[in-house]
Amino acid sequence: MSARHRKLLTRLLIANRGEIAARIARTCRKLGIETVAIYSDADRRALHVLECDRAVHIGGSHPADSYLRVDVIVRAALESGSDALHPGYGLLSENPALAEACKASGIAFVGPPAEAIRLMGDKAAARKLATENGVPVIPGYQGADQEPAVLAGHADKIGYPVMVKAAAGGGGRGMRLVENPSAFQKAVESARREAERAFGNGDLILEKAIAGGRHVEVQVLADSHGNIVHLGERDCSVQRRHQKVVEESPSPAVNNRLRTEMGEAALRLARAVDYENAGTVEFMLGPDGKFYFLEMNTRLQVEHGVTELRTGTDLVALQLSIAAGEKLPFGQKQIVFNGHAIECRVYAEDPLNNYLPSPGAVTMLRIPQGAQVRNDVGTYEGDTISTYYDSMIAKLLAWGSTRSEAIDRIQQALAEYRVEGVKTNLPLLRTVIAHPEFRAGRTTTEFLDRQLSSELIAAAAADNVYLAAFGFTVVHADDEDPWRAAGPLRAGGTARLDLSHSGLLHQVEGQRLPGSASEWLVSVDGRERRVSFSMAADDRVVMVNGAETLSSRVRLTESGISVTQANRTFVLSWGFGKHQRGRAESHRPQALTAPMPALVLKVLAKAGQKVKAHQTLLVLEAMKMEHSIEAPHDGIVKAIHCRAGGRVREGDLLVEMQQERG
């Protein structure tokens, strides 16, 4: 980087948190640029605070009281002597008010001009601009009339299924797939609420949902001298709730002709708004090979790392260079694409329980290392995953000379990844990467929701996992442990474990057979087996079950026990029979409890009301997403134990119900 760049940008305020703030700080450290972090009450000991050279407290834990305060953030930049500000992704990164405030204060904004952010942030205006510049758009409605009846009428004309989208913003917020007219009104209300909270604008647009489509996006880069390039495409089709989970570059569905067409379309759109800095033009690629403009993200993308691995660039460094007024160091013909790169987003959530967030303390974090493996991490062992922010905790990336090599490399890294204390989507990621559809490059945006649900359930722990956990506990017997009061070490003695995995409770009971020191008759949820156990090392349980011999690595955790078999780790929690007897009451069939710490957005039922199965009773918000609490059956609401605007803890009683008798 030139001396001029180093002179202009000497101190950078990073107006973000988590993984992206830490990642920006690492590039700045290489460039000799001092960094200033901002933090809320909940983030006093967050990783990004520790990674930066200095830090400024900006307010309360809720984003509206801290990370979404333009005035407070710009004041922090001025008072810290920062000459530039990087918005990262999410939060205020696509808010033109931040870019305008920086310009008015003489601070270099590491992003596009406010005019480009404003225009491309308005999906209706962006669709119009795309059409005017020969970029195809999906049939839809983007009118000013936002009356529910008007929207419903246009949905009927477009034809179901339709996508309801927030007109301002992106990242999956305020987006709903509606399959039929009966679900339309509820989807509109929910999307509007989420859009208003996330972007301060509840306007919606409608688009025809393309069945069997793929999400393909093009990275663009432009300087203030009129130079603009694209850095190829990324395939982001593996998504849940319209948020990306796995990304790769190049797309296995894009050939050279299509790559050229999509790249040229992205550049036309960027030129039309006099774009500067890094941005991404997103397309939907239909099964017929036709592509359609979705939106332009006027910021750095979460998945920018796969482009960096393929092109040998540092997009953050290039962003800083452009913000300092320098020209792009290369033209389109000088960009070299090499190999294949894949990224997996590691979230604190439970894929087997409707992707519910899993906030809490990270009690163990073991990050895989190796050649061509990259980790962009936003937390550390001992840190706490907060309910106030997005649930993504890290990104795992791998590069290979071929797609197959990249898949093998990231598959091995996922097998070595360990997180304890919170539930994660690591089992989901391992299942996706190993899936034949993914390996064949055939995944669509419907892959997770419609093709993988049954396999995710099958990915739950098998009987052998519970048997290994049981074997470990009985071999490591401690007669002072009260749960073992039945005397399992005596001939004919019995033992019982209640183990929870992915929200399901499993009962493991065993009786030691007379005349044997190691042989047991064990049942898992009533399925009986004759098994012998022995220890090969401190953490290795050898289990002989008929003709099968299986070795497992087992160790105790703070809240249960973990079992590793065949490079897959299952983290089991003690059930009610051991450490959680006191919480059993909150799981009564007639009581609905909070699945996580959350804010109560709406209470839609009242005591004495008759409700139908699957009727929404409450709407909660946690980690920036809405979660509906539905009636499990037809019945009568006996009592409501929360109020709109209040906060609840995991396990808190929300609603008491009485089932109607037939």
XYZ file of C-alpha atoms in Angstrom:
662
model
C 0.000 0.000 0.000
C 1.293 3.438 -0.877
C 2.726 5.997 1.522
C -0.125 8.332 0.578
C -2.659 5.784 1.854
C -0.823 5.344 5.139
C -0.688 9.110 5.571
C -4.400 9.638 4.971
C -5.745 6.786 7.075
C -3.946 6.513 10.389
C -6.779 5.687 12.792
C -9.991 3.819 11.911
C -13.160 3.545 13.981
C -14.917 0.236 13.308
C -18.646 0.896 13.624
C -19.598 -2.718 14.193
C -19.071 -5.687 16.492
C -18.342 -9.410 16.483
C -16.586 -11.298 13.732
C -16.460 -8.545 11.113
C -15.053 -5.957 13.533
C -12.297 -8.370 14.565
C -11.602 -9.224 10.910
C -11.274 -5.533 9.923
C -8.950 -4.944 12.870
C -6.625 -7.725 11.700
C -6.167 -6.134 8.259
C -5.577 -2.727 9.832
C -2.908 -4.217 12.059
C -1.062 -5.487 8.962
C -1.304 -2.033 7.381
C -0.179 -0.146 10.475
C -3.553 1.590 10.893
C -4.659 2.111 14.496
C -8.147 0.796 15.310
C -10.908 2.029 17.607
C -13.696 -0.327 18.687
C -17.134 0.665 19.891
C -19.037 -1.471 22.378
C -22.335 -1.719 24.229
C -22.967 -2.783 27.809
C -23.283 -6.423 26.704
C -20.020 -6.286 24.728
C -17.587 -4.945 27.341
C -15.393 -8.069 27.021
C -16.270 -8.995 23.442
C -13.539 -10.197 21.077
C -13.627 -7.120 18.854
C -12.966 -4.921 21.898
C -9.926 -7.010 22.764
C -8.655 -7.033 19.160
C -8.638 -3.244 18.697
C -6.058 -0.746 19.957
C -8.632 1.238 21.923
C -12.371 1.081 22.590
C -15.221 3.507 23.263
C -18.395 2.666 25.184
C -21.456 3.881 23.269
C -24.530 2.796 25.236
C -26.929 0.074 26.272
C -27.096 -3.525 25.136
C -30.014 -3.171 22.750
C -28.767 -2.151 19.276
C -31.140 0.829 19.245
C -29.290 2.185 22.283
C -25.792 1.708 20.896
C -24.831 0.230 17.530
C -27.702 1.938 15.676
C -26.984 5.439 17.065
C -25.454 7.463 14.219
C -24.885 10.519 16.401
C -23.150 8.612 19.175
C -20.937 6.652 16.782
C -19.805 9.690 14.797
C -19.093 11.539 18.036
C -16.994 8.559 19.182
C -15.036 8.764 15.910
C -14.383 12.477 16.341
C -13.466 12.267 20.015
C -11.116 9.330 19.397
C -9.321 11.232 16.627
C -10.307 8.728 13.935
C -9.893 9.911 10.363
C -11.967 7.071 8.860
C -14.922 4.841 9.759
C -15.659 1.322 8.510
C -19.291 0.191 8.947
C -18.698 -3.566 8.430
C -21.884 -5.424 7.484
C -25.338 -5.315 9.068
C -26.281 -2.686 11.667
C -25.692 0.777 10.080
C -23.619 -0.412 7.120
C -26.400 0.384 4.591
C -27.806 3.447 6.323
C -27.100 6.552 4.218
C -27.379 8.745 7.334
C -24.089 7.329 8.620
C -22.281 8.054 5.344
C -23.712 11.587 5.309
C -22.752 12.235 8.926
C -19.194 11.062 8.255
C -18.893 13.347 5.223
C -20.234 16.325 7.191
C -17.719 15.637 9.972
C -14.720 15.230 7.684
C -14.383 11.503 8.350
C -13.611 9.163 5.452
C -16.468 6.672 5.124
C -15.192 3.256 4.015
C -18.090 2.538 1.702
C -20.087 4.006 -1.178
C -21.591 7.515 -1.306
C -24.828 8.076 0.592
C -26.713 8.576 -2.698
C -25.810 5.087 -3.908
C -26.716 3.524 -0.555
C -30.078 5.284 -0.522
C -30.999 4.384 -4.097
C -29.953 0.734 -3.933
C -31.419 0.360 -0.453
C -34.845 1.150 -1.855
C -35.737 -2.154 -3.522
C -38.493 -0.582 -5.586
C -36.172 2.098 -6.975
C -33.408 -0.473 -7.489
C -35.727 -2.723 -9.508
C -36.695 0.244 -11.682
C -33.046 1.191 -12.240
C -32.161 -2.405 -13.122
C -34.905 -2.522 -15.750
C -33.751 0.777 -17.259
C -30.216 -0.636 -17.600
C -31.138 -3.917 -19.208
C -30.824 -6.061 -16.090
C -33.753 -8.513 -15.864
C -35.949 -8.407 -12.749
C -38.411 -10.902 -11.259
C -42.092 -10.085 -11.894
C -43.511 -8.361 -8.837
C -45.009 -5.265 -7.209
C -43.110 -2.300 -5.755
C -45.820 0.351 -5.572
C -46.386 3.076 -2.988
C -49.832 1.769 -1.982
C -49.072 -0.501 0.989
C -52.627 -1.306 2.071
C -52.917 -5.031 2.924
C -55.803 -5.512 0.503
C -53.798 -3.919 -2.325
C -50.798 -6.128 -1.596
C -53.027 -9.212 -1.475
C -54.540 -8.287 -4.842
C -51.119 -7.970 -6.448
C -50.048 -11.273 -4.906
C -53.016 -12.935 -6.594
C -52.005 -11.374 -9.936
C -48.368 -12.425 -9.563
C -49.388 -15.954 -8.591
C -48.347 -18.010 -5.590
C -45.866 -18.756 -4.192
C -44.711 -15.143 -3.687
C -41.890 -13.526 -1.750
C -42.765 -10.689 0.631
C -39.704 -8.461 1.158
C -38.810 -5.365 3.106
C -38.413 -2.506 0.634
C -35.484 -1.159 2.668
C -32.600 -3.321 3.866
C -31.654 -6.930 3.349
C -29.950 -9.838 5.078
C -33.181 -11.830 5.181
C -34.882 -9.352 7.549
C -38.513 -8.688 6.729
C -38.612 -11.481 4.149
C -41.269 -14.204 3.996
C -42.100 -16.942 1.484
C -45.881 -17.248 1.141
C -47.210 -20.455 -0.377
C -50.945 -19.624 -0.535
C -53.439 -16.783 0.047
C -54.482 -18.022 3.504
C -50.980 -17.344 4.866
C -50.500 -13.977 3.155
C -51.925 -11.574 5.739
C -49.977 -13.079 8.644
C -46.759 -13.008 6.596
C -47.268 -9.347 5.675
C -47.848 -8.327 9.298
C -44.785 -10.226 10.510
C -42.530 -8.963 7.706
C -43.656 -5.362 8.260
C -42.948 -5.531 12.012
C -39.497 -6.992 11.419
C -38.699 -4.423 8.701
C -39.778 -1.516 10.899
C -37.556 -2.664 13.753
C -34.579 -3.491 11.534
C -34.690 -0.606 9.044
C -37.176 1.939 10.386
C -39.302 1.419 7.270
C -42.182 -1.055 7.042
C -42.803 -0.761 3.286
C -42.873 -4.060 1.416
C -42.436 -5.309 -2.130
C -43.654 -8.540 -3.692
C -41.837 -10.870 -6.068
C -42.732 -14.112 -7.764
C -40.966 -16.976 -5.972
C -38.819 -18.960 -8.389
C -38.979 -22.677 -7.637
C -35.690 -24.533 -7.905
C -33.683 -21.319 -8.101
C -30.153 -20.591 -6.953
C -28.846 -17.480 -5.219
C -25.804 -16.244 -7.144
C -24.114 -12.899 -6.483
C -21.329 -10.892 -8.109
C -18.681 -8.943 -6.164
C -17.915 -5.504 -7.605
C -15.212 -3.004 -6.705
C -15.051 0.615 -7.895
C -12.797 3.576 -7.140
C -13.456 7.330 -7.286
C -11.594 7.636 -10.621
C -14.161 5.765 -12.701
C -12.461 2.346 -12.598
C -14.698 -0.628 -11.856
C -14.219 -4.411 -11.881
C -16.022 -7.529 -10.765
C -14.299 -10.328 -8.853
C -16.451 -13.221 -9.990
C -19.514 -14.822 -8.493
C -20.442 -16.613 -5.280
C -23.151 -19.244 -4.902
C -25.155 -18.718 -1.697
C -28.035 -21.128 -2.293
C -27.742 -23.065 0.988
C -29.936 -20.862 3.198
C -32.237 -21.061 6.182
C -34.897 -18.425 6.782
C -33.468 -16.556 3.768
C -30.104 -16.209 5.522
C -27.046 -17.800 3.991
C -25.384 -20.784 5.674
C -22.853 -22.105 3.119
C -21.289 -20.087 0.287
C -18.821 -21.018 -2.415
C -16.969 -19.560 -5.368
C -17.213 -20.192 -8.234
C -20.816 -21.347 -8.545
C -21.052 -24.931 -9.834
C -24.122 -23.845 -11.836
C -22.469 -20.990 -13.764
C -20.567 -21.558 -17.011
C -18.222 -19.054 -18.645
C -20.891 -17.511 -20.885
C -23.300 -16.996 -18.004
C -20.452 -15.734 -15.786
C -19.647 -13.042 -18.347
C -23.300 -12.013 -18.698
C -23.872 -11.767 -14.944
C -20.617 -9.879 -14.419
C -21.469 -7.352 -17.141
C -25.001 -6.881 -15.725
C -23.576 -6.222 -12.253
C -21.128 -3.641 -13.642
C -23.878 -1.875 -15.622
C -25.950 -1.472 -12.492
C -22.999 -0.260 -10.408
C -22.045 2.313 -13.050
C -25.635 3.558 -13.174
C -25.370 4.743 -9.552
C -21.773 6.019 -9.809
C -20.769 3.340 -7.339
C -17.583 3.474 -5.262
C -15.949 0.928 -2.936
C -17.041 -2.697 -2.474
C -20.554 -3.878 -3.265
C -22.428 -7.000 -4.300
C -25.146 -7.435 -6.910
C -27.379 -10.392 -6.070
C -29.248 -12.487 -8.635
C -31.700 -15.367 -8.634
C -30.659 -17.987 -11.170
C -33.595 -20.028 -12.428
C -33.404 -23.719 -13.362
C -33.762 -22.633 -16.997
C -30.480 -20.684 -16.848
C -32.117 -17.246 -16.795
C -31.043 -14.837 -14.068
C -32.907 -11.996 -12.371
C -31.797 -9.053 -10.256
C -32.640 -9.349 -6.545
C -30.851 -6.457 -4.836
C -27.514 -4.712 -4.431
C -25.806 -4.823 -1.049
C -23.843 -1.586 -0.710
C -21.293 -2.924 1.743
C -18.871 -5.733 2.399
C -20.600 -9.132 2.403
C -20.304 -11.720 5.163
C -19.045 -14.197 2.563
C -16.382 -11.920 1.048
C -13.688 -14.329 2.247
C -14.338 -16.915 -0.464
C -13.665 -14.249 -3.102
C -10.450 -13.283 -1.301
C -9.263 -16.904 -1.277
C -9.909 -17.291 -5.024
C -8.406 -13.981 -6.123
C -5.574 -13.548 -3.612
C -6.938 -10.141 -2.583
C -7.765 -8.478 0.726
C -11.085 -6.730 0.151
C -10.872 -4.747 3.397
C -7.448 -3.407 2.403
C -8.844 -2.472 -1.023
C -11.811 -0.750 0.635
C -9.437 1.335 2.748
C -7.345 2.191 -0.295
C -10.401 3.360 -2.240
C -11.650 5.394 0.725
C -8.242 7.093 0.791
C -8.750 8.210 -2.823
C -6.435 5.737 -4.523
C -7.023 3.999 -7.844
C -7.724 0.285 -8.111
C -4.382 -1.520 -8.418
C -5.662 -3.769 -11.228
C -8.091 -3.872 -14.129
C -10.550 -6.595 -15.069
C -8.041 -8.471 -17.216
C -5.452 -8.559 -14.418
C -7.711 -10.434 -11.978
C -6.652 -14.064 -11.673
C -9.151 -16.633 -10.414
C -7.605 -19.687 -8.802
C -9.196 -22.855 -7.438
C -12.355 -23.155 -5.369
C -13.341 -21.745 -1.960
C -16.145 -22.652 0.457
C -17.414 -20.906 3.590
C -19.576 -22.273 6.399
C -21.229 -19.924 8.882
C -21.204 -21.260 12.427
C -24.315 -20.115 14.281
C -25.363 -20.477 17.920
C -28.665 -22.127 17.090
C -30.405 -25.498 17.063
C -31.188 -26.739 13.523
C -33.230 -29.637 14.897
C -35.488 -27.281 16.837
C -36.601 -24.837 14.135
C -33.219 -23.050 14.226
C -33.955 -21.497 17.601
C -31.057 -19.310 18.795
C -28.897 -20.685 21.600
C -27.436 -17.814 23.632
C -25.186 -18.474 26.612
C -21.584 -18.915 27.722
C -19.064 -20.566 25.383
C -17.454 -23.052 27.750
C -15.165 -24.632 25.149
C -13.981 -23.524 21.697
C -11.603 -25.612 19.601
C -11.021 -24.112 16.160
C -9.640 -26.333 13.363
C -6.283 -25.466 11.835
C -4.520 -26.646 8.712
C -3.251 -25.733 5.273
C -5.705 -23.571 3.289
C -8.140 -23.404 6.227
C -9.204 -19.957 7.437
C -11.163 -18.996 10.542
C -12.912 -15.641 10.940
C -14.036 -15.842 14.558
C -16.156 -13.443 16.599
C -15.971 -15.062 20.028
C -13.614 -16.918 22.357
C -13.729 -19.546 25.076
C -15.331 -17.955 28.130
C -17.237 -15.358 26.093
C -21.042 -15.069 26.139
C -23.318 -15.234 23.098
C -25.846 -12.470 23.737
C -29.557 -12.460 22.984
C -29.291 -8.901 21.641
C -27.374 -9.627 18.434
C -27.134 -11.963 15.470
C -26.384 -15.581 16.379
C -23.434 -16.085 14.001
C -20.294 -16.737 16.033
C -17.688 -17.601 13.373
C -16.982 -18.411 9.736
C -14.954 -21.408 8.584
C -13.392 -21.205 5.118
C -11.338 -23.603 3.038
C -9.627 -23.389 -0.356
C -8.773 -26.187 -2.771
C -7.325 -26.401 -6.243
C -10.597 -28.120 -7.217
C -14.091 -28.064 -5.768
C -13.699 -31.645 -4.591
C -10.499 -30.773 -2.748
C -12.140 -27.756 -1.101
C -15.079 -29.908 0.038
C -12.769 -32.555 1.512
C -10.737 -29.895 3.299
C -13.709 -28.141 4.880
C -15.308 -31.472 5.767
C -12.231 -32.446 7.764
C -12.142 -29.033 9.443
C -15.807 -29.328 10.432
C -15.113 -32.739 11.972
C -12.467 -31.122 14.197
C -14.573 -28.085 15.207
C -15.685 -28.086 18.863
C -18.038 -25.649 20.610
C -19.621 -26.290 24.006
C -21.896 -24.294 26.257
C -24.255 -23.313 23.433
C -25.896 -25.355 20.722
C -24.545 -24.755 17.232
C -25.373 -25.640 13.661
C -22.162 -27.662 13.265
C -24.122 -30.947 12.859
C -26.123 -29.258 10.082
C -22.979 -27.992 8.348
C -21.387 -31.449 8.477
C -24.549 -32.961 7.006
C -24.719 -30.365 4.203
C -21.083 -30.714 3.143
C -21.322 -34.519 3.095
C -24.655 -34.555 1.238
C -24.642 -36.007 -2.306
C -26.684 -33.062 -3.623
C -24.141 -30.558 -2.348
C -21.182 -32.601 -3.558
C -22.804 -32.791 -6.980
C -23.345 -29.007 -6.991
C -27.125 -29.246 -7.251
C -28.314 -27.375 -4.142
C -31.029 -24.733 -4.538
C -32.479 -22.186 -2.122
C -35.048 -24.845 -1.127
C -32.401 -27.415 -0.184
C -32.391 -26.960 3.602
C -36.107 -26.459 4.130
C -37.449 -29.089 1.781
C -34.757 -31.612 0.997
C -32.789 -31.962 4.184
C -35.323 -31.889 7.021
C -35.664 -35.664 7.371
C -31.904 -36.146 7.165
C -31.329 -33.547 9.858
C -33.582 -35.495 12.165
C -31.678 -38.637 11.257
C -28.466 -36.798 12.161
C -29.559 -36.780 15.805
C -27.612 -39.071 18.100
C -28.115 -42.794 17.486
C -28.439 -45.410 20.221
C -24.701 -46.103 20.189
C -24.041 -42.535 21.333
C -26.253 -42.930 24.408
C -24.783 -46.358 25.116
C -21.259 -44.914 25.068
C -22.301 -42.118 27.449
C -23.856 -44.699 29.758
C -20.772 -46.915 29.589
C -18.485 -44.017 30.496
C -20.524 -43.158 33.581
C -20.766 -46.705 34.917
C -17.090 -47.483 34.335
C -16.156 -44.243 36.105
C -18.415 -45.114 39.020
C -18.487 -42.933 42.117
C -20.698 -44.295 44.881
C -20.811 -40.847 46.490
C -22.721 -39.515 43.497
C -26.386 -39.598 44.621
C -27.702 -40.436 41.149
C -26.011 -43.804 41.512
C -27.837 -44.726 44.711
C -29.206 -47.901 43.125
C -25.713 -49.407 43.413
C -24.865 -50.175 39.773
C -21.499 -51.732 40.642
C -23.152 -54.536 42.580
C -24.134 -57.686 40.696
C -27.626 -56.974 39.413
C -27.268 -53.300 40.315
C -29.061 -50.767 38.151
C -28.281 -47.315 36.782
C -30.273 -44.738 34.882
C -29.354 -41.693 32.814
C -31.704 -39.100 31.367
C -29.947 -37.391 28.456
C -31.220 -34.534 26.319
C -30.154 -33.948 22.714
C -31.614 -31.431 20.253
C -34.552 -30.736 22.543
C -35.504 -34.423 22.944
C -35.169 -36.348 26.208
C -33.824 -39.926 26.078
C -33.891 -42.419 28.935
C -31.022 -44.898 29.278
C -31.383 -47.654 31.894
C -29.053 -50.546 32.575
C -28.536 -53.532 34.862
C -25.164 -55.205 35.356
C -25.403 -58.902 34.604
C -24.451 -61.308 37.428
C -21.135 -63.052 36.960
C -19.615 -60.315 34.787
C -17.682 -57.197 35.722
C -18.356 -55.369 32.462
C -21.487 -56.764 30.839
C -24.788 -54.876 31.021
C -28.339 -55.180 29.809
C -29.085 -51.623 28.650
C -32.203 -50.060 27.142
C -32.344 -46.771 25.240
C -35.917 -45.472 25.220
C -37.062 -49.062 25.699
C -34.794 -50.596 23.017
C -32.800 -53.261 24.876
C -29.240 -54.406 24.153
C -26.640 -56.618 25.812
C -23.403 -54.612 25.903
C -20.016 -54.752 27.599
C -17.928 -51.672 28.399
C -14.250 -51.074 29.026
C -11.882 -48.093 28.968
C -8.954 -47.992 26.518
C -7.760 -44.611 27.815
C -9.039 -41.908 30.145
C -11.567 -40.728 27.564
C -11.967 -43.801 25.322
C -14.884 -46.148 25.874
C -14.763 -49.486 24.054
C -18.213 -50.984 23.624
C -18.874 -54.544 22.447
C -22.407 -55.123 21.221
C -22.716 -58.616 19.764
C -20.327 -58.792 16.794
C -19.823 -55.018 16.768
C -16.974 -53.287 18.581
C -17.075 -49.482 18.741
C -14.614 -47.023 20.247
C -15.874 -43.611 21.363
C -14.199 -40.562 22.869
C -16.294 -39.417 25.832
C -15.806 -36.560 28.265
C -17.825 -34.633 30.807
C -18.911 -31.067 30.128
C -20.325 -28.459 32.484
C -23.888 -29.401 31.655
C -23.632 -32.981 30.458
C -21.418 -35.226 28.402
C -19.965 -35.222 24.865
C -19.485 -38.314 22.709
C -17.355 -38.458 19.557
C -17.883 -41.367 17.155
C -16.556 -41.580 13.585
C -15.461 -37.913 13.527
C -18.877 -36.690 14.685
C -19.390 -35.154 18.113
C -22.706 -35.187 19.973
C -23.129 -32.870 22.951
C -25.686 -34.312 25.369
C -27.191 -32.502 28.337
C -28.200 -34.091 31.613
C -31.934 -34.606 31.604
C -34.364 -34.287 34.470
C -33.034 -37.423 36.148
C -29.731 -35.787 37.071
C -29.160 -32.034 37.269
C -32.410 -30.635 35.909
C -35.129 -31.987 38.170
C -35.961 -28.439 39.211
C -36.768 -27.483 35.622
C -39.027 -30.395 34.818
C -42.103 -28.433 35.838
C -41.502 -25.925 33.011
C -41.902 -28.714 30.454
C -45.393 -29.857 31.399
C -47.453 -30.727 28.303
C -50.079 -28.087 29.191
C -47.568 -25.275 29.668
C -45.754 -23.273 26.995
C -42.340 -22.002 28.048
C -39.827 -19.603 26.537
C -37.392 -21.522 24.315
C -34.752 -18.801 24.809
C -34.263 -15.406 26.463
C -36.366 -13.010 24.403
C -38.420 -9.844 24.127
C -42.205 -10.307 24.005
C -43.356 -8.405 20.915
C -47.049 -9.266 20.858
C -49.560 -11.133 23.013
C -52.314 -12.392 20.715
C -54.380 -14.427 23.188
C -56.044 -13.872 26.542
C -57.153 -15.994 29.476
C -60.352 -17.922 28.785
C -59.946 -17.756 25.003
C -60.575 -20.850 22.892
C -57.739 -21.438 20.414
C -56.995 -23.870 17.614
C -53.874 -25.985 17.139
C -51.018 -23.967 15.573
C -52.734 -20.661 16.327
C -50.124 -18.017 17.224
C -50.445 -16.996 20.872
C -47.304 -14.893 21.311
C -44.573 -13.391 19.156
C -41.061 -13.232 20.623
C -37.914 -11.552 19.335
C -34.435 -12.924 19.980
C -31.195 -12.350 18.103
C -32.966 -9.996 15.651
C -35.481 -12.649 14.529
C -39.163 -13.207 15.266
C -40.316 -16.481 16.837
C -43.987 -17.433 17.122
C -45.314 -19.425 20.086
C -48.199 -21.525 18.806
C -50.906 -23.549 20.498
C -49.842 -27.221 20.461
C -53.460 -28.383 20.246
C -57.052 -27.148 20.353
C -57.844 -25.876 23.809
C -58.524 -23.040 26.214
C -55.946 -20.514 27.395
C -55.970 -20.751 31.199
C -53.468 -17.960 31.908
C -50.941 -15.636 30.243
C -47.747 -15.104 32.242
C -46.051 -12.376 30.188
C -46.826 -9.002 28.643
C -45.927 -7.220 25.413
C -42.683 -5.293 25.802
C -41.450 -7.469 28.658
C -38.424 -9.760 28.617
C -38.480 -13.461 29.439
C -35.748 -15.945 30.296
C -35.281 -19.392 28.828
C -37.718 -21.779 30.513
C -40.033 -19.043 31.831
C -43.697 -20.004 31.816
C -45.501 -18.043 29.081
C -48.935 -19.593 28.645
C -50.978 -22.226 30.468
C -53.421 -24.199 28.361
C -56.102 -26.760 28.938
C -56.733 -29.245 26.150
C -60.310 -29.597 25.009
C -61.674 -33.049 25.674
C -63.326 -34.811 22.798
